[in-house]
Structures are given as C-alpha cells and as structure tokens.
Coordinates of C-alpha atoms in Angstrom, one line a residue:
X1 CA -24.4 30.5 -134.0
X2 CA -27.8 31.5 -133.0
X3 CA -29.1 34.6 -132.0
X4 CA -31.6 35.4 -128.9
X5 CA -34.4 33.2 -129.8
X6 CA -35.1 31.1 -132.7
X7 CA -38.6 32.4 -132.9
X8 CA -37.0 36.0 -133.3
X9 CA -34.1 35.0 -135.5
X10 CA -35.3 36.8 -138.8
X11 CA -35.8 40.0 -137.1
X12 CA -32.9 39.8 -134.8
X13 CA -30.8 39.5 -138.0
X14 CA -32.6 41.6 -139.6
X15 CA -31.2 44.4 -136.9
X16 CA -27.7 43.1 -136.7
X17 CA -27.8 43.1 -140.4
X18 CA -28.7 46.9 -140.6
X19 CA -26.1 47.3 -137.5
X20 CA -23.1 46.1 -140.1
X21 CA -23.8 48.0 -143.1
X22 CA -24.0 51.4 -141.1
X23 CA -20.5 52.4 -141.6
X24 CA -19.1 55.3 -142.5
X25 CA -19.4 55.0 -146.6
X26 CA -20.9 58.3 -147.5
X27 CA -18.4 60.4 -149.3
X28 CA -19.5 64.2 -148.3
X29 CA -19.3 63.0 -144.4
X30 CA -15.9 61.4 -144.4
X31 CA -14.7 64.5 -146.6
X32 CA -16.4 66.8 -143.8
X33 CA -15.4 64.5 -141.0
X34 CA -11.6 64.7 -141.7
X35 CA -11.5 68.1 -142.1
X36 CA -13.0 68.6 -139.2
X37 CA -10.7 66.4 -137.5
X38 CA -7.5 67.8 -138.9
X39 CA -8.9 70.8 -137.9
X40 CA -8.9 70.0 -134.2
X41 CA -5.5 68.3 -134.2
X42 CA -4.6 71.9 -135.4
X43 CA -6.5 73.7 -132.5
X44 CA -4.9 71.7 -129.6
X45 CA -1.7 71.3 -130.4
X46 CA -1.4 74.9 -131.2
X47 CA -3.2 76.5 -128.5
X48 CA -4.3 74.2 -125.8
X49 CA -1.3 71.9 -125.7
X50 CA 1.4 75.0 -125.7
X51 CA -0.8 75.5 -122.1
X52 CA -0.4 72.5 -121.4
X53 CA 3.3 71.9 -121.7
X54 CA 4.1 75.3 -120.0
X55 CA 2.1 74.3 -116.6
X56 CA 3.1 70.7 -116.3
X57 CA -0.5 69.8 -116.8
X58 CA 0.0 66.1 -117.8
X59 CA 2.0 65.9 -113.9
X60 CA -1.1 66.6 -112.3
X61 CA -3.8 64.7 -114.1
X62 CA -4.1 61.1 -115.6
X63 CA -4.5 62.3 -118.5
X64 CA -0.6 62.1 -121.1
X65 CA -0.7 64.6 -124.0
X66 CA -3.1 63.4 -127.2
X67 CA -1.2 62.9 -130.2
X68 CA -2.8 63.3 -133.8
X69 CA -3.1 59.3 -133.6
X70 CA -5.1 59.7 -130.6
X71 CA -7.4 62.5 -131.8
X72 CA -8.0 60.9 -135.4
X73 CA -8.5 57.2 -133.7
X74 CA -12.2 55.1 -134.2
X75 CA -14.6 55.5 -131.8
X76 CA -13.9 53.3 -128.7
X77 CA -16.0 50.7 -126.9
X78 CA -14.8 49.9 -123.5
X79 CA -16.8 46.6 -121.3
X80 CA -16.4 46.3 -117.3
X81 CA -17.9 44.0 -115.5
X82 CA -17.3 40.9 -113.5
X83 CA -16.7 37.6 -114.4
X84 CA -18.6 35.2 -116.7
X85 CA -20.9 38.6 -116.9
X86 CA -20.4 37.7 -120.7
X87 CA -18.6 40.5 -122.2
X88 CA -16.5 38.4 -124.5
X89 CA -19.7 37.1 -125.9
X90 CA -21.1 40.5 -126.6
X91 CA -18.5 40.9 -128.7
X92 CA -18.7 37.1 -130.5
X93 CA -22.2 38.4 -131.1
X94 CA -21.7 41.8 -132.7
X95 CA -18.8 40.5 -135.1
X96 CA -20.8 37.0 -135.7
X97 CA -17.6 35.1 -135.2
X98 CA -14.6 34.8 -132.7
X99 CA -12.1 37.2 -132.6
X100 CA -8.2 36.0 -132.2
X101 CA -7.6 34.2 -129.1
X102 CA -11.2 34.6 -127.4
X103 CA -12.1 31.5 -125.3
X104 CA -15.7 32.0 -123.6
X105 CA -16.4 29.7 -120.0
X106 CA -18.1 30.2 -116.9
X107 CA -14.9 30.3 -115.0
X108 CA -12.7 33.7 -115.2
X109 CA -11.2 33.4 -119.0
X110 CA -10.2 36.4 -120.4
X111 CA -6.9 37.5 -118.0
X112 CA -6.2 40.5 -120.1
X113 CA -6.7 44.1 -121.8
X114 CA -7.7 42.9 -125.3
X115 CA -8.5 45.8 -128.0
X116 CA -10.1 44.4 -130.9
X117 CA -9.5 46.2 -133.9
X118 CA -10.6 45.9 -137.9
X119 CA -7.8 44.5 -140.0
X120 CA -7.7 42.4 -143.2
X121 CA -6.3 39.3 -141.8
X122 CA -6.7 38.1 -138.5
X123 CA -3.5 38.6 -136.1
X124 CA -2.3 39.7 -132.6
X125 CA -0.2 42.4 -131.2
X126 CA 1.4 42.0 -127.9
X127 CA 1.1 44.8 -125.7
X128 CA 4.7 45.9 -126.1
X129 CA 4.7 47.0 -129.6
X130 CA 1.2 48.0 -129.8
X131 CA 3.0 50.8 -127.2
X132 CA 5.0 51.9 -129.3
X133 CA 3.4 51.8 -132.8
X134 CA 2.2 55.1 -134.5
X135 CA -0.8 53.1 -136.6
X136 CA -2.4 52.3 -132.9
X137 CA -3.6 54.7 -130.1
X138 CA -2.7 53.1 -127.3
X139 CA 1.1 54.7 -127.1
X140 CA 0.4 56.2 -123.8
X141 CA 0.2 52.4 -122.4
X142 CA 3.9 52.2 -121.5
X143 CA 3.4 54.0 -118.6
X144 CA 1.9 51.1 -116.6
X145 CA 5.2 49.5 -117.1
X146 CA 6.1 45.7 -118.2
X147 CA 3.6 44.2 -116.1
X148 CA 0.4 45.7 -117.8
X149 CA 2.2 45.8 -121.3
X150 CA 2.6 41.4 -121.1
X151 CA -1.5 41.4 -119.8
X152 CA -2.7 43.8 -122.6
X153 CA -3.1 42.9 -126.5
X154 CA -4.4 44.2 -130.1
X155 CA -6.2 40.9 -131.6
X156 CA -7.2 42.0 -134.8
X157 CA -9.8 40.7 -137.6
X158 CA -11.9 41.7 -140.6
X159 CA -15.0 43.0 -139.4
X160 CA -17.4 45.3 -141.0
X161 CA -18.6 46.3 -137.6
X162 CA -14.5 47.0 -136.2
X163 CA -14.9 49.1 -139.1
X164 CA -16.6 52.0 -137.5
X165 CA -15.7 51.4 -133.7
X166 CA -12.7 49.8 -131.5
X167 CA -13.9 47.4 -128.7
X168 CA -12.0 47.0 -125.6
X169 CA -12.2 43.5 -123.6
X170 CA -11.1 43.7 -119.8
X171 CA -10.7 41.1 -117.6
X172 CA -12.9 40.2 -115.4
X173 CA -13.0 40.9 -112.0
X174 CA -13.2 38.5 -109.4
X175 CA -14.8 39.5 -105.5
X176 CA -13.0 39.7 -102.0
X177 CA -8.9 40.6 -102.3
X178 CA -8.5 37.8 -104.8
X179 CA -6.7 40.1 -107.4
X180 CA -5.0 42.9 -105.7
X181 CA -1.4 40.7 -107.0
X182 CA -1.9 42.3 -110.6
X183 CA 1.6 43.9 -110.5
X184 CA -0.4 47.0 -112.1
X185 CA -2.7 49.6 -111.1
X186 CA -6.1 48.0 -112.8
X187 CA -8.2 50.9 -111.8
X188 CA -6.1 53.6 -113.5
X189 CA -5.7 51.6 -116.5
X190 CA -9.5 51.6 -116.4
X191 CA -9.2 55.3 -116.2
X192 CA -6.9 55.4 -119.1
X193 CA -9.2 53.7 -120.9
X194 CA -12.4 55.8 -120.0
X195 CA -10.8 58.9 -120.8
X196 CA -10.6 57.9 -124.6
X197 CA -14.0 55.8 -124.6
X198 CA -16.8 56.8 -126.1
X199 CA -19.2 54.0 -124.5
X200 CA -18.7 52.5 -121.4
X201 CA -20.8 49.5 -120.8
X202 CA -20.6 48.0 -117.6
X203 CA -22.0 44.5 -117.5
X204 CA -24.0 42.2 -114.9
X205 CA -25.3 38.9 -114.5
X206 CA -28.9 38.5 -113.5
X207 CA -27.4 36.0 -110.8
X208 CA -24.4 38.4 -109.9
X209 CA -25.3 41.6 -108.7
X210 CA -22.8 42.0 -105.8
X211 CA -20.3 45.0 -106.1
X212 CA -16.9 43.9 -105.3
X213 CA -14.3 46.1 -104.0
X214 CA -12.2 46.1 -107.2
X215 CA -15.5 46.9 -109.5
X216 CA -16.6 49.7 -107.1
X217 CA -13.1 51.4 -107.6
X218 CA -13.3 50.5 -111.6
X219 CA -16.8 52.5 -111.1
X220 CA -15.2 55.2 -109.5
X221 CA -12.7 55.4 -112.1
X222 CA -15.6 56.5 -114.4
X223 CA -16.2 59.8 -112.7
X224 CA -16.4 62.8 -114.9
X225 CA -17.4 60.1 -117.8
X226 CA -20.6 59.4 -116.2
X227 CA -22.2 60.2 -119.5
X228 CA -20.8 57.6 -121.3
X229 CA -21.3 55.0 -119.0
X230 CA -24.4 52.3 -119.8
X231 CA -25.5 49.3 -117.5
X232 CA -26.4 46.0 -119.2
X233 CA -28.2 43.6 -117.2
X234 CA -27.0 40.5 -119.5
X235 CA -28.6 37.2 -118.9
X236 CA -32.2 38.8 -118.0
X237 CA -33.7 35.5 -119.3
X238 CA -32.3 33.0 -116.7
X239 CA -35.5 34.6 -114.6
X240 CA -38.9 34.6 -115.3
X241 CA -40.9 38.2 -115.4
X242 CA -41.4 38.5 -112.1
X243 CA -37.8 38.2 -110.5
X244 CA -36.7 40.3 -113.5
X245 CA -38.5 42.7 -111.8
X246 CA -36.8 42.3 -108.3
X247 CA -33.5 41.3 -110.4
X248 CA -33.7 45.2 -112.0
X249 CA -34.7 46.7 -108.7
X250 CA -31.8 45.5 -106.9
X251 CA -29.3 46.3 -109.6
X252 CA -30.5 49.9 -108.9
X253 CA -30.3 49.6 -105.7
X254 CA -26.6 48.4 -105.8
X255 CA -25.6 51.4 -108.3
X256 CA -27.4 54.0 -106.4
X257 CA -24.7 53.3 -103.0
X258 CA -21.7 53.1 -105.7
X259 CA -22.4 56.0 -108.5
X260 CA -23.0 59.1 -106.6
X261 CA -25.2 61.0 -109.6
X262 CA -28.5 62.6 -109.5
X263 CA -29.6 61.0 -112.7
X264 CA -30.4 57.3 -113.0
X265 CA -28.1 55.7 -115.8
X266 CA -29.0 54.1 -118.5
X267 CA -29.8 50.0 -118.2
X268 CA -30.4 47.3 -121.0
X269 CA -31.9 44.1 -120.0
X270 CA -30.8 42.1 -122.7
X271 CA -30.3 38.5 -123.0
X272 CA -26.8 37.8 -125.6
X273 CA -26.3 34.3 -126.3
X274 CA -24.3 32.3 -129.1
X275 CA -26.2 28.9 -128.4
X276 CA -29.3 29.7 -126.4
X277 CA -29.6 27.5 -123.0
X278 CA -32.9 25.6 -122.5
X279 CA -34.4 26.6 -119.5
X280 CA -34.1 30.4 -120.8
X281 CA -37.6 31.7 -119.9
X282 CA -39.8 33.3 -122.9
X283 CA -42.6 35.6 -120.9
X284 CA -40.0 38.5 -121.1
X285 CA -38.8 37.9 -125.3
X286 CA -40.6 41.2 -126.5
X287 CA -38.8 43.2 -123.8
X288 CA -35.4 41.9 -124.5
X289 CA -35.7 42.1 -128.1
X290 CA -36.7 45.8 -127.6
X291 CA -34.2 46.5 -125.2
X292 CA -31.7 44.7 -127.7
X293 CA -32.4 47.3 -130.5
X294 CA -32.0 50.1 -128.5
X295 CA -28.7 48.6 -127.1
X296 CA -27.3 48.3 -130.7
X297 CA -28.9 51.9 -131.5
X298 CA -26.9 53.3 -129.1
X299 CA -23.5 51.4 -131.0
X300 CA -24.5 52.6 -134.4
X301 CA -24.5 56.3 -133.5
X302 CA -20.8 55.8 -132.1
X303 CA -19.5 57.1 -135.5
X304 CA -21.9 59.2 -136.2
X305 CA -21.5 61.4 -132.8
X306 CA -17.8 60.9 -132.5
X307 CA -16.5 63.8 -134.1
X308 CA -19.2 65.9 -131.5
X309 CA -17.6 63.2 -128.8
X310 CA -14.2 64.4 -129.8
X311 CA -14.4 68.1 -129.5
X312 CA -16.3 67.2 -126.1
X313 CA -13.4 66.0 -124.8
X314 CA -10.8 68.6 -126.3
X315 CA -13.2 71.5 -124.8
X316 CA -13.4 69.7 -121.5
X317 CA -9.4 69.0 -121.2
X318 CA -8.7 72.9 -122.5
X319 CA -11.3 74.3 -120.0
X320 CA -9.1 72.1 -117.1
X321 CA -5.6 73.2 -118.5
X322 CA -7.2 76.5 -118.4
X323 CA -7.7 76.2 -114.4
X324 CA -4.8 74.2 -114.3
X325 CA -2.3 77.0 -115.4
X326 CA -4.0 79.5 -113.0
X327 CA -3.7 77.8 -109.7
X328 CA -0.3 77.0 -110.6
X329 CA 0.4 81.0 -111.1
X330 CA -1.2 81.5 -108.2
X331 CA 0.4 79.2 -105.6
X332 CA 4.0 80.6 -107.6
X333 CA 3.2 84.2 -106.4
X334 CA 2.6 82.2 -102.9
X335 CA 6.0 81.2 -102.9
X336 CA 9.1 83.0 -101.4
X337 CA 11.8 84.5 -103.1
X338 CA 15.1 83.2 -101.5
X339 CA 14.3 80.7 -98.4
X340 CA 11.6 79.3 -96.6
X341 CA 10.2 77.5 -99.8
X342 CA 9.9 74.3 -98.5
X343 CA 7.4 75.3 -95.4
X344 CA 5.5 77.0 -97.9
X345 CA 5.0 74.9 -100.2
X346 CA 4.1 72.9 -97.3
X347 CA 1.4 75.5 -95.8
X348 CA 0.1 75.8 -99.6
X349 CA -0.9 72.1 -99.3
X350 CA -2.2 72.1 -96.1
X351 CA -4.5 74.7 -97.2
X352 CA -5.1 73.7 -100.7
X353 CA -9.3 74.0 -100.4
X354 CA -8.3 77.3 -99.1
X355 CA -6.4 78.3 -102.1
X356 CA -8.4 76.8 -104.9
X357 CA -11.3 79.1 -103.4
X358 CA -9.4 82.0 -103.4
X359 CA -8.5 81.7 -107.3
X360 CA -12.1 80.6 -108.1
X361 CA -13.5 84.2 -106.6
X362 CA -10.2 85.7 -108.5
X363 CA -11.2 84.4 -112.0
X364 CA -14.8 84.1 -111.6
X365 CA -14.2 80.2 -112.2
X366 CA -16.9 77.3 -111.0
X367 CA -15.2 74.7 -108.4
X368 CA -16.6 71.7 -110.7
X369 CA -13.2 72.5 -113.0
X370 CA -11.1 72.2 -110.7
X371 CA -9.0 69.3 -109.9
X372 CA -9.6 66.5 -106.7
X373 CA -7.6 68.0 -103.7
X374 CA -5.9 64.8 -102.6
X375 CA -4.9 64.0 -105.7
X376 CA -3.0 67.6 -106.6
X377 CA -1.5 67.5 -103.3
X378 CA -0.2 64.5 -103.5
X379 CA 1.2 65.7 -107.3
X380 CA 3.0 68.9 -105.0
X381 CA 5.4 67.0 -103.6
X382 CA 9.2 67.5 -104.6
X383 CA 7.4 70.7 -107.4
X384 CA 10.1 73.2 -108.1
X385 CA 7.7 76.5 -108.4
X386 CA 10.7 78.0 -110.3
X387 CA 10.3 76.3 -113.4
X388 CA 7.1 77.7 -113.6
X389 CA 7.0 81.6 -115.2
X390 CA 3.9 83.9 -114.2
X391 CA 0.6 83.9 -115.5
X392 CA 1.1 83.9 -119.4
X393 CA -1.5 86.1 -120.9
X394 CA -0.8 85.2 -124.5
X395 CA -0.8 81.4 -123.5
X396 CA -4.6 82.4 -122.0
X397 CA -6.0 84.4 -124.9
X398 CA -5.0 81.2 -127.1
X399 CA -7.4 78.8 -125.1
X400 CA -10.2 81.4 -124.7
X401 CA -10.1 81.8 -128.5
X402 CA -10.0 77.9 -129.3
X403 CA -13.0 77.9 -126.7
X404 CA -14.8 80.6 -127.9
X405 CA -14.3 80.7 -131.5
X406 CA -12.3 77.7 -133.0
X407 CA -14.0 74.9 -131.0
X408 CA -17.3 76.1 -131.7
X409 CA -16.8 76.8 -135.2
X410 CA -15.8 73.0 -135.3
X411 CA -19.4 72.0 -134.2
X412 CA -20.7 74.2 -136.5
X413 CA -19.1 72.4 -139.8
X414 CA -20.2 69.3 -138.3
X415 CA -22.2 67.2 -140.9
X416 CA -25.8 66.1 -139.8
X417 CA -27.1 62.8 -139.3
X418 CA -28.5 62.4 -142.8
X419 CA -25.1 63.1 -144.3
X420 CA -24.1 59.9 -142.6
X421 CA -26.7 57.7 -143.8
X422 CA -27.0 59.1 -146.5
X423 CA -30.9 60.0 -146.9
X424 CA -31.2 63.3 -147.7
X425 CA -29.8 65.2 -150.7
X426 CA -25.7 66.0 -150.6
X427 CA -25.3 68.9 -147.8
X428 CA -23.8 72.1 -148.5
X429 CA -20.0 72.4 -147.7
X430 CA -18.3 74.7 -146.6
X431 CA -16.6 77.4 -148.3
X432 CA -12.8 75.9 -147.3
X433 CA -13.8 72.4 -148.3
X434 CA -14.0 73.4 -151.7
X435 CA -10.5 72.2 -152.4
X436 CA -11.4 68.6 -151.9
X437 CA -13.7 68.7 -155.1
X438 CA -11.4 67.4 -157.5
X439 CA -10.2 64.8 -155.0
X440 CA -13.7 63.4 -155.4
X441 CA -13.7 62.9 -159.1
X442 CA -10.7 60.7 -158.6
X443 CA -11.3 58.0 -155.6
X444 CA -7.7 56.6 -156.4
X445 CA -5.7 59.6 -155.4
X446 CA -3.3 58.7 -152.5
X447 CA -4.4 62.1 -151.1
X448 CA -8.1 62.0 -151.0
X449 CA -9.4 62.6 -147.4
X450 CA -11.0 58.8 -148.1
X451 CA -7.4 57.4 -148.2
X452 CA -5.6 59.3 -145.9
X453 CA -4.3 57.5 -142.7
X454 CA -5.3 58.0 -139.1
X455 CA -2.0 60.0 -138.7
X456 CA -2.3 63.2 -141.2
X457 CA -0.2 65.3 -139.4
X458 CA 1.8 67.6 -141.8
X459 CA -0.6 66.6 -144.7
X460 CA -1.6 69.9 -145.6
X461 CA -0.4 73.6 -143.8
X462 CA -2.1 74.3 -140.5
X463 CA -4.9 77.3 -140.3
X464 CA -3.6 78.1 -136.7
X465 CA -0.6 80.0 -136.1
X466 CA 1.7 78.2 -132.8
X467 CA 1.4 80.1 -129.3
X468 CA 4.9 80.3 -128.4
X469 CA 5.3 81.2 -124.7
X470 CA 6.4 84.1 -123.5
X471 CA 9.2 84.9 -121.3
X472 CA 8.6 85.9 -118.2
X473 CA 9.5 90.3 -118.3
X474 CA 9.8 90.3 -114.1
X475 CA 12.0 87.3 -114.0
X476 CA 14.3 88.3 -116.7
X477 CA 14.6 92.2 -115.2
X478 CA 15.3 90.2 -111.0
X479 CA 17.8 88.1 -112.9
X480 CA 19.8 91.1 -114.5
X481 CA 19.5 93.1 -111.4
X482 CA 20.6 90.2 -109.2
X483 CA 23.2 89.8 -111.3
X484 CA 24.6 93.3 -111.5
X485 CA 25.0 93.4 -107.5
X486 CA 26.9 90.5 -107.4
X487 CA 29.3 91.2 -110.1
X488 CA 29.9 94.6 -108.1
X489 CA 30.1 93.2 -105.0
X490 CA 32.8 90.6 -106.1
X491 CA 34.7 93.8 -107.7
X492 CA 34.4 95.9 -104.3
X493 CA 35.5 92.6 -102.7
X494 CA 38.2 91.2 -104.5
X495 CA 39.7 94.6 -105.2
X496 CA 39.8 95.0 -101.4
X497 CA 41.4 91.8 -100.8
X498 CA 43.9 92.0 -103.4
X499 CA 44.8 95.9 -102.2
X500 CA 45.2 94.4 -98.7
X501 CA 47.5 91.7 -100.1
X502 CA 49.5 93.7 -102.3
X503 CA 48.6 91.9 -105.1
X504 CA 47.8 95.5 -106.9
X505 CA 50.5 97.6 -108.3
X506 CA 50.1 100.8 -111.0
X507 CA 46.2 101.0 -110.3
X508 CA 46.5 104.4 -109.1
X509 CA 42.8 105.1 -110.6
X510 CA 40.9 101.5 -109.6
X511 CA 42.8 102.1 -105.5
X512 CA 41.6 105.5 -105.5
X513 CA 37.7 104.2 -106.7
X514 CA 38.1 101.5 -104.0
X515 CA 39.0 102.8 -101.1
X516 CA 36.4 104.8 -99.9
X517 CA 34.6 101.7 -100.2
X518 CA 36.8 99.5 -98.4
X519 CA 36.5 102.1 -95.5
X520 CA 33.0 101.9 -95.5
X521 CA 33.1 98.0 -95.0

C-alpha cells in the first residue's frame, strides 16, 4: 500500500512512522496517569454519582451512569460522514493494514457500528457480548435493544497505533429517507458515542458536499461536543487548486446553515488513499501533505490530553447533575400535598422556561447548564415527585467540593507534555505517589500501575469518604404525625362503633374516655 504520493512517500512515512511509536511508554506518566485516573473513579462515584442516583439524573439525560471501565477506557476516535466519504480507509491508513472484516468500495460497505480496538490476535466481538463484557466500554449499548446490538461490533487487531486510542467506524449514511428502516435510533447512538469521544471527525468527499437529513441530525447530535468535532475534506485531490478553492468554500457554506456556532471548526483538506488514482491532480501536494501532518498531530495528542479530556467531562456532567438535582427540588416543593398532583405536574410543564428561570435567579445559576426544555418535559411524564426527598444539602456540599477542590487538584497532578515523550528530565511526583517507587524497581509485579487492568476498582482503599444521602427530616416528622391522627382516629372510631354494637363489656374506663367524643361526632 502506498501512501499520498509517491514523490512524498519517505516523508509521509517518515510522519506515520513518528505517529506509531508515540505511545504511552514513559514510565513516570503512566505511573501519574493512573493515579490520577483511579483518583477520579474515586471522586464521582463518591460524590457526584450519589447526586446522581438520588435525583434520577440518568432519566433525564442520554447520558447512563460511567462505570470505572468507562472512566479508565483509551481515548476514543469516532468518524461520521456519508458514504464512500472514506472513513474505513482512514483507518486502513493509520494501522497500515486491514482491520477484521473491513471491505472498502464506492458503494455503501460498511452497514455497521465497528469499534476497532488493540488486541494480540486479530478477532471479532458481536455486539451482544461486547454489551455485556467488563474488559470493553461499551456496556451501556444494550440499551438500543437487539436491533443495534446485531449492527454493532468490536473487530480487534495488533496495532501499535490501537495502542494509544480506540477508533469507532459508522456507517455511512445515505441521502433522502433511504434509511429511516434502521430498527434503531442512529442519531442517539451517535450521541452515545459523542459523549465518550474524544475526537469527532466528520468526513466529506470533494464531490459530495450535500447535507442529508440523517447527517444534519447526526450533526446535531454533536451539540455540547462541538469542541471535539473536526471536518476533513477527504479526497481534495480529485480537483485541481482552483475548485479546491470553491470546493472548501462551499463546504463552509454548507456547515455554517447546519452547526449553529460562532467559531468556524476546524477542516483538513487531506487527500487518504491506499493505491493512489491517476488523474489525482499534483498543484495542491504541499498543502495536503501539510494539512496531513497537522491531521495526525491532532491524533497523537489524543493520549496525551486524555486524562485533561476526562476530568473535562466528569466536571461538565457534575456541574449538570448539580442543576439537575435543583430543579428537581424545586418543581417537588411545586407539587401538592394530597390531590391535584396530576394538573400540576401538568402546569409545571407547561411552564417549564418559566420555572427553570425562576431557579436560575434562586441559585445564581447560568441558563447554558441547564437542560433542553422539550426534552425534560417530555422526561416528566408519568414522574412520581414523591420519590424524590428535598434539597439534600450534604449531597450538594459533596459536588461543590469535588468541583472546587478534588477536580482541580486532579489537573494539578497532571503530568506535562514532556513527561509523555519523554524529553525532559524525570518530573517531580507528588508526595502520595511515593508508594509506587518500589513498584518501579520491579516491572514484573502483577500490581505495578503498568500492569494493572482498565478496571482497578477496589485495587487499593479510596481517599474519599461515600456521601450517603440523607433522609429527608420534614418527611419523616409529616409521616409520624400523619400517622398518629389516624391511629386515633380509628381508636375514636372503632371504639364508637363497637360501644354502639355492644361489642364492649367491663371497659368502664375506655367508655368513659370515649364518650364525650362520640357526642361530639
């Protein structure tokens, strides 16, 4: 297999050559990186998923609770685009070989959700046990049901490059109402996916640059995630300089009425072939190999940032649990006691933009956290308000502190770039990561931070104490109360009734208590 141009070919694999050996080998950054890591597996499940749980968060967003397998996953690469866009190539061309069952054609090939994935041998995981394994972070899949599961697949191979990232294959997506038959909801699989991306590339064809509907809802999908989202014109060589020009212009064009952002993304013209055609035009080669490099640039800091990228995403989800749990203690105060509930809750959705204004002037909040209207109202219906206690102030001091203190302290013990490559003398560590000095000296220790698995929950204590929740003081005093009046209500009663019946003899004392009330009634 060739790469862009023949002319190019020793400094094109030159750069893919420098592209395979940056992975993460450096000893002192994968000792810091774990415990970093562990450290944040400790910090939301013990004070942002407690929040979490208590407020039904997962109900009301796409977004399923993260697991340690999640957290401590590889950096992911997801592609979008349409078809024959050549996103399966881009992926031939990184790992300089096929991957298991890739077929490359101009017609629509690949019909499925492939994650391609670093393993010894080569093999392939169907979609239902990749679901359900605890090696593979995809268990939040199942979800989507059978008839994702049987479109979706791990095909795994040795790679040094699937060493430092995950790549995700999608199908691709045809124009008009051709595939609205999936038998799955594409576009919030494509938001699954997103959510636990690090790098989105959506990809285009020189000669395709019309939007379809199902692409402009994948795009849409990507809100919120705008800033990992890149746009690779593929294929730039197919036209000579000047309709590159146009070519570019257009594709800017065509984003700027589909991706409402002020900022103007990010787009590689790049040209990825495995056998380059012959009429591929050369007046544009320095461009494309530039734009190549910074394309693979952009890949090789993947593992480098995605510790950063991981408490990113852990501070954004805590700040919308955060908002989450107050507009659901609001709207409970909103509610009625005893009857009525159901026009309430009712009137509470109606007026919704009314409501989330009214807690973002309470708690001093910005509307940018919180949640889309039509999409919590829609999450309202059939909610039971009493399974939800008041606002938990212990529950809320938790997240403030892992946002305020923990979180950041995280960033802080982050290693630097030079750690990773490993140009600079050995950083400093920090005081706590002393422990894992005798680990170094001895590489083949099952428990060296370099051996561990993805999954090391319960390898060593946790620094953070759990948040349990608290009870709720108001509820527990109504229900004692409310229960006290009807137990003497039933006694007033049902002495009454039995007096009246005769049923009562020799309770001179209890008839005497009971009939002044029984007069009364």
């Amino acid at each position: 297999m060739t790469e862009i141009d023949t002319p190019q070919k020793a400094e094109s694999t030159a750069t893919t050559s420098d592209f395979e050996v940056a992975s993460l080998k450096n000893p002192d950054y994968m000792r810091k990186f774990d415990r970093v890591i562990d450290d944040l597996q400790d910090v939301y499940s013990h004070k942002i998923r407690p929040l979490e749980k208590a407020y039904n968060y997962e109900h009301f967003s796409s977004s399923a609770p993260l697991g340690n397998d999640d957290i401590a996953a590889k950096p992911m690469v997801l592609l979008i685009g349409q078809y024959s866009t050549g996103k399966t190539t881009f992926i031939n061309s990184l790992l300089k070989k096929s991957y298991p069952s890739s077929h490359i054609g101009v017609e629509p090939t690949t019909d499925r959700f492939v994650a391609v994935m670093d393993n010894p041998t080569d093999r392939i995981i169907p979609g239902n046990a990749a679901a359900v394994s605890s090696a593979l972070p995809f268990k939040g899949l199942d979800k989507f049901g059978q008839a994702f599961l049987s479109r979706f697949q791990v095909s795994q191979t040795p790679s040094p490059v699937l060493q430092n990232f995950t790549i995700v294959d999608t199908p691709g997506i045809l124009s008009g109402d051709k595939q609205r038959d999936r038998g799955y909801d594409y576009t919030s699989v494509i938001e699954w996916f997103a959510e636990r991306a690090d790098l989105v590339l959506l990809l285009f064809d020189s000669h395709k640059l019309d939007i379809s509907n199902e692409l402009k809802a994948a795009i849409h999908a990507l809100k919120g995630h705008e800033e990992k989202v890149r746009v690779v014109l593929n294929k730039s060589d197919m036209v000579n300089q000047q309709q590159l020009m146009r070519v570019y212009g257009a594709l800017m064009w065509s984003l700027g009425k589909v991706v409402h952002t002020p900022e103007v993304m990010r787009v590689y013209l790049v040209s990825i072939w495995l056998e380059r055609p012959p009429n591929a035009f050369d007046d544009c080669r320095t461009l494309l190999d530039s734009e190549k490099k910074d394309l693979l640039m952009d890949l090789q800091q993947l593992p480098i940032n995605a510790a950063i990228r991981k408490v990113n995403e852990i501070v954004k989800r805590a700040r919308l649990a955060r908002v989450h749990a107050l507009i659901m203690a609001h709207l409970r105060d909103q509610m009625p006691s005893f009857y009525g509930k159901a026009a309430a809750l009712k009137q509470l959705s109606d007026n919704l933009p009314r409501e989330f204004q009214a807690v973002s002037k309470k708690f001093r909040l910005p509307m940018g956290d919180f949640p889309d209207v039509e999409k919590f109202k829609e999450a309202l219906i059939g909610m039971k308000f009493e399974q939800f206690g008041a606002l938990n102030e212990k529950l809320l001091m938790a997240s403030d502190e892992a946002l305020g203190t923990d979180l950041p302290e995280l960033l802080q013990r982050l290693p630097h770039h030079s750690s990773f490559t490993g140009t600079t003398a050995r950083p400093e560590l920090d005081s706590e990561d002393e422990d894992f000095d005798d680990l170094n000296n001895n590489s083949n220790d099952p428990k060296s931070p370099l051996k561990r698995s993805l999954s090391r929950a319960g390898t060593r204590p946790s620094r953070y104490a759990p948040v349990k929740a608290e009870r709720d003081v108001a509820a527990i005093v109504y229900n004692i109360v409310l229960f006290t009046l009807a137990l003497f209500f039933a006694t007033v009663v049902g002495g009454g009734i039995a007096m009246k019946m005769g049923w009562v003899d020799g309770m001179g004392p209890l008839i005497e208590f009971l009939q002044p009330q029984i007069a009364q009634l």
